[in-house]
XYZ file of C-alpha atoms in Angstrom:
309
model
C -8.023 47.687 -5.423
C -4.443 47.528 -3.742
C -3.142 45.752 -7.379
C -4.600 48.736 -9.085
C -2.785 51.471 -7.377
C 0.865 49.081 -7.659
C 0.231 49.109 -11.385
C -0.200 52.918 -11.275
C 2.758 53.455 -8.810
C 4.866 51.215 -11.314
C 3.990 53.522 -14.519
C 4.165 56.844 -12.839
C 7.725 55.839 -11.576
C 8.643 54.388 -14.649
C 7.803 57.099 -17.033
C 9.181 59.866 -14.602
C 12.330 58.127 -14.267
C 12.880 57.505 -17.867
C 12.068 61.256 -18.362
C 14.700 62.723 -15.748
C 17.509 59.925 -16.541
C 17.274 60.373 -20.534
C 16.803 64.304 -19.639
C 13.604 64.537 -22.006
C 9.857 65.478 -22.021
C 7.663 63.522 -20.113
C 5.415 63.266 -23.438
C 8.418 61.429 -24.850
C 9.133 59.371 -22.037
C 5.717 57.735 -21.566
C 5.889 55.952 -25.153
C 9.324 54.712 -24.330
C 9.001 53.144 -21.330
C 5.641 50.921 -22.667
C 8.138 50.154 -25.874
C 10.972 49.199 -23.728
C 8.841 47.008 -21.368
C 7.098 45.049 -24.838
C 10.701 44.252 -26.312
C 12.397 43.450 -23.099
C 10.185 41.106 -22.381
C 9.797 39.536 -25.666
C 13.454 39.468 -25.971
C 13.794 37.528 -22.824
C 10.229 35.672 -23.250
C 11.598 33.772 -26.033
C 14.370 31.979 -23.549
C 13.216 32.304 -20.180
C 10.060 31.766 -17.746
C 7.739 34.952 -18.308
C 7.560 35.711 -14.710
C 11.228 35.808 -14.103
C 11.278 38.173 -16.916
C 8.546 40.045 -15.459
C 10.191 40.042 -12.098
C 13.768 40.973 -13.542
C 12.215 44.160 -15.454
C 10.815 45.187 -12.358
C 14.449 45.204 -10.523
C 15.587 47.079 -13.402
C 12.963 49.663 -13.148
C 14.031 49.864 -9.537
C 17.596 50.524 -10.667
C 15.911 53.328 -12.758
C 14.293 55.081 -9.810
C 17.218 55.120 -8.029
C 19.340 56.267 -10.429
C 16.626 58.795 -11.238
C 16.474 59.757 -7.665
C 20.410 60.672 -7.447
C 20.073 63.004 -10.636
C 17.066 65.234 -8.686
C 19.523 67.450 -7.421
C 21.525 68.123 -10.761
C 17.866 69.069 -12.490
C 16.750 72.760 -11.920
C 13.263 73.119 -10.590
C 12.260 74.861 -13.749
C 13.574 72.401 -15.953
C 11.510 69.491 -13.828
C 8.226 71.397 -13.743
C 8.698 72.405 -17.587
C 9.600 69.059 -18.752
C 8.234 66.477 -16.367
C 5.258 67.649 -13.572
C 3.715 69.671 -16.475
C 0.109 69.704 -18.238
C 1.032 66.589 -20.108
C 1.868 64.410 -16.900
C -1.310 65.692 -15.073
C -3.386 64.668 -18.516
C -1.514 61.253 -18.243
C -2.607 60.803 -14.832
C -6.212 61.809 -15.829
C -6.384 59.044 -18.025
C -5.176 56.645 -15.713
C -7.956 57.477 -13.532
C -10.320 57.462 -16.412
C -9.590 54.405 -17.563
C -9.745 52.532 -14.388
C -12.942 53.903 -13.671
C -14.189 53.346 -17.150
C -12.973 49.569 -16.990
C -12.736 48.389 -13.737
C -14.738 44.644 -13.301
C -15.150 44.671 -17.193
C -15.264 41.365 -18.973
C -14.575 40.435 -22.737
C -17.491 40.031 -25.025
C -16.066 39.423 -28.503
C -15.504 36.207 -30.145
C -11.591 37.184 -31.010
C -10.994 38.149 -27.650
C -11.988 34.539 -26.486
C -10.132 32.899 -28.920
C -6.983 35.197 -28.903
C -6.662 38.670 -27.415
C -7.944 37.650 -24.094
C -6.888 33.787 -23.874
C -3.503 34.507 -25.169
C -2.862 36.335 -21.522
C -4.766 34.089 -19.563
C -2.215 30.858 -21.245
C 0.943 33.025 -20.131
C -0.301 32.902 -16.766
C -0.915 29.058 -17.098
C 2.244 28.175 -19.141
C 4.462 31.164 -18.042
C 5.651 31.090 -21.304
C 4.960 33.144 -24.729
C 2.048 31.771 -27.276
C 4.319 29.420 -29.034
C 4.350 27.190 -25.843
C 0.635 26.960 -25.598
C -0.818 24.106 -27.495
C -4.613 24.928 -27.286
C -4.421 28.932 -28.690
C -6.134 29.116 -31.889
C -4.014 31.626 -33.405
C -0.591 31.068 -31.598
C 1.384 32.661 -34.474
C -0.002 36.326 -33.581
C 2.880 38.501 -32.613
C 2.613 38.879 -28.482
C 3.453 42.547 -28.341
C 0.507 44.107 -26.751
C 0.324 41.012 -24.946
C 3.054 40.883 -22.793
C 2.536 44.246 -21.768
C -0.532 43.405 -20.533
C 0.897 40.276 -18.775
C 3.789 42.606 -17.379
C 1.368 44.855 -15.852
C -0.956 41.771 -14.373
C 1.859 40.257 -12.978
C 2.299 43.518 -10.892
C -1.256 43.220 -10.236
C -0.874 39.182 -8.919
C -2.795 37.379 -11.431
C -5.013 37.411 -14.606
C -8.013 39.738 -14.657
C -10.113 40.875 -17.901
C -10.429 44.663 -16.843
C -6.712 45.219 -16.870
C -6.269 44.109 -20.421
C -8.579 47.110 -21.533
C -6.736 49.630 -18.840
C -3.203 48.845 -20.562
C -4.361 49.052 -24.210
C -5.794 52.168 -24.044
C -3.338 53.907 -21.939
C -0.485 52.643 -24.383
C -2.679 53.971 -27.353
C -3.376 57.248 -25.538
C 0.420 57.561 -24.599
C 1.278 57.560 -28.423
C -0.298 60.965 -29.022
C 1.156 62.647 -25.904
C 4.868 63.180 -27.724
C 3.292 65.925 -29.823
C 1.040 67.726 -27.420
C 1.925 71.280 -26.323
C 0.058 72.321 -23.597
C 0.551 75.451 -21.263
C 1.005 75.209 -17.445
C -2.363 75.848 -15.530
C -4.264 76.027 -18.971
C -7.075 73.783 -17.929
C -9.383 74.298 -20.183
C -6.838 73.578 -23.070
C -6.450 70.333 -20.945
C -9.744 69.325 -20.923
C -10.518 70.079 -24.648
C -7.029 67.892 -25.376
C -8.382 64.873 -23.177
C -11.655 64.936 -24.851
C -10.352 65.154 -28.093
C -7.801 62.449 -27.283
C -10.875 60.396 -25.763
C -12.622 60.199 -28.601
C -10.176 60.150 -31.327
C -9.718 55.933 -31.041
C -13.653 55.998 -31.835
C -13.190 57.433 -35.122
C -11.375 53.803 -35.950
C -13.983 51.735 -34.103
C -17.081 53.154 -32.456
C -16.733 50.648 -29.793
C -13.448 51.254 -29.485
C -13.682 51.189 -25.458
C -15.821 47.846 -25.381
C -12.894 45.582 -27.155
C -9.175 44.738 -26.504
C -8.875 44.382 -30.901
C -5.065 45.873 -31.902
C -6.424 47.481 -34.930
C -6.970 50.702 -34.092
C -3.690 50.571 -32.116
C -1.589 49.688 -35.423
C -3.277 52.637 -37.274
C -2.250 55.148 -34.289
C 1.266 53.877 -33.692
C 1.981 53.703 -37.405
C 0.769 57.323 -37.463
C 2.859 58.134 -34.461
C 5.922 56.514 -35.775
C 5.834 58.482 -38.665
C 4.922 61.815 -37.304
C 7.775 61.256 -35.049
C 9.853 60.529 -38.264
C 9.643 63.755 -39.633
C 9.274 66.325 -36.128
C 13.024 64.503 -35.347
C 15.068 65.004 -38.669
C 18.346 65.316 -36.837
C 18.785 61.704 -35.028
C 20.498 62.025 -31.866
C 20.772 59.171 -29.478
C 17.867 59.191 -28.041
C 15.606 59.310 -31.543
C 17.672 56.370 -32.427
C 16.481 54.266 -29.491
C 12.978 55.707 -29.705
C 12.657 54.909 -33.478
C 14.176 51.587 -32.944
C 11.869 50.511 -30.290
C 8.319 52.203 -31.542
C 9.332 50.309 -34.863
C 9.980 46.670 -33.040
C 6.753 47.557 -30.987
C 4.951 48.069 -34.628
C 6.155 44.583 -35.485
C 5.178 42.935 -32.352
C 1.590 44.043 -32.323
C 0.293 42.371 -35.211
C 2.165 40.865 -38.770
C 0.652 43.742 -40.842
C 2.807 46.211 -38.708
C 5.816 44.790 -40.347
C 4.683 46.363 -43.830
C 4.041 49.437 -42.283
C 7.346 49.468 -40.525
C 8.733 48.994 -44.392
C 6.889 52.106 -45.754
C 8.730 53.837 -42.169
C 12.109 52.371 -43.769
C 11.482 53.993 -46.928
C 11.101 57.191 -45.663
C 13.573 57.289 -43.375
C 16.098 56.030 -45.681
C 15.339 58.758 -48.256
C 15.475 61.160 -45.717
C 19.133 60.454 -44.864
C 20.101 59.914 -48.530
C 18.483 63.058 -49.415
C 19.280 65.391 -46.743
C 21.583 63.917 -44.021
C 24.152 61.484 -45.188
C 26.196 61.490 -42.324
C 23.225 59.610 -40.408
C 23.270 56.592 -42.548
C 24.911 54.189 -39.620
C 22.284 55.386 -37.415
C 19.246 54.453 -39.919
C 20.704 51.089 -40.895
C 20.868 50.301 -37.190
C 17.279 51.218 -36.612
C 16.466 49.311 -40.127
C 18.501 45.992 -38.715
C 17.241 45.975 -35.070
C 13.616 46.030 -36.304
C 14.356 43.449 -38.785
C 15.893 41.347 -36.131
C 13.060 41.331 -34.214
C 10.812 39.868 -37.110
C 13.584 37.389 -38.032
C 13.615 35.805 -33.995
C 9.704 35.825 -34.438
C 9.227 34.085 -37.541
C 12.120 31.572 -36.562
C 10.623 30.769 -33.129
C 7.243 30.018 -35.005
C 9.342 27.844 -37.389
C 11.233 26.200 -34.258
C 7.991 24.934 -32.400
C 6.056 23.989 -35.274
C 3.497 26.777 -35.021
C 0.981 27.110 -38.039
C 0.921 30.544 -39.513
C-alpha cells in the first residue's frame, strides 16, 4: 500500500509544482508532467541504466517542488484556487483513486500483453535498459514511450507489478482531456457528469478498454488532444512550444504509427504559421525538428543494436 501512496504523492506533487512554476492551469500542467517524464527517461535511457535515469528524474522533481514552494508566496490565493486547487484538480484526484480501486491486484490477460506491453516493462527491471537491450523480447522495435512512463512509477513503488501498468496507462489517457475542461468551482453535478463522460469515452474505441493495456486508444486520444491544442492556442508562447514539442514526441514514442499522425500535425501547424502568423515560423520549425530528432534517434538505436523491425 505504501508503494501506491508514494506513486500518488509523486504525481500530485509533480503536477502541482509544474503548474506553480510554469504559472499555468493544472489541466495544462498534468499532461505536461507525464510528457516530460516520458521524454526525459527516453533521452537518457538510450545511454544510461534506467534505474539511474529514474532516480535522477526524482531528484530534478524534488528541485521543482522546492522551487514551487518558494514561489507560493508570490502567487495570490485567488490564483491558486482558480488555477491549481480547483475542480479539475479534484476530478484528477478522483480518477487516481478510481483507477487504483479498479485495477489493484489486476493481472494481464491478453496475448500481446504477455508478448510485449507487460513483458517489455518487466524486461526493463531485469536488464535495467530499454527494449533494444532485451534479447528475448518479441517486438523490441516498438517505441518505448508508455513503457518508460510505467517503469518510472513502478520504480517508485519498488518493483514490477502488473496492476500499476493499468493505473498509469489509464491515468495518462484521461489526463489528455483535462486541458480542455471548464468546470465551475463546487459544481458537483458538473464534476460527476464530466467524470462519467471521461470514464466512458475510451470505451468508444475499445469496449474492453479497462481490461487491457494496448496503446491504440491512447494513440487516438493523444492525436486528438494534440490537434485540439494546436487549434485552441494559435499564438504560440514559450509554454505552448514546449507543450506541443513534448506532446508530439510522446505520440512518436508510444507507437510507430504515431509518427504519421505527427506529420499531419506538422502540416496543420506550418500551414497556420505561413497563412496567419509568419513571425512564429522559428517556433514551428523548432517543434518539427525536435520531434523528428526523437524519431531519428530511435531508428538509429534500432539499427545500432541490430533490432529487426
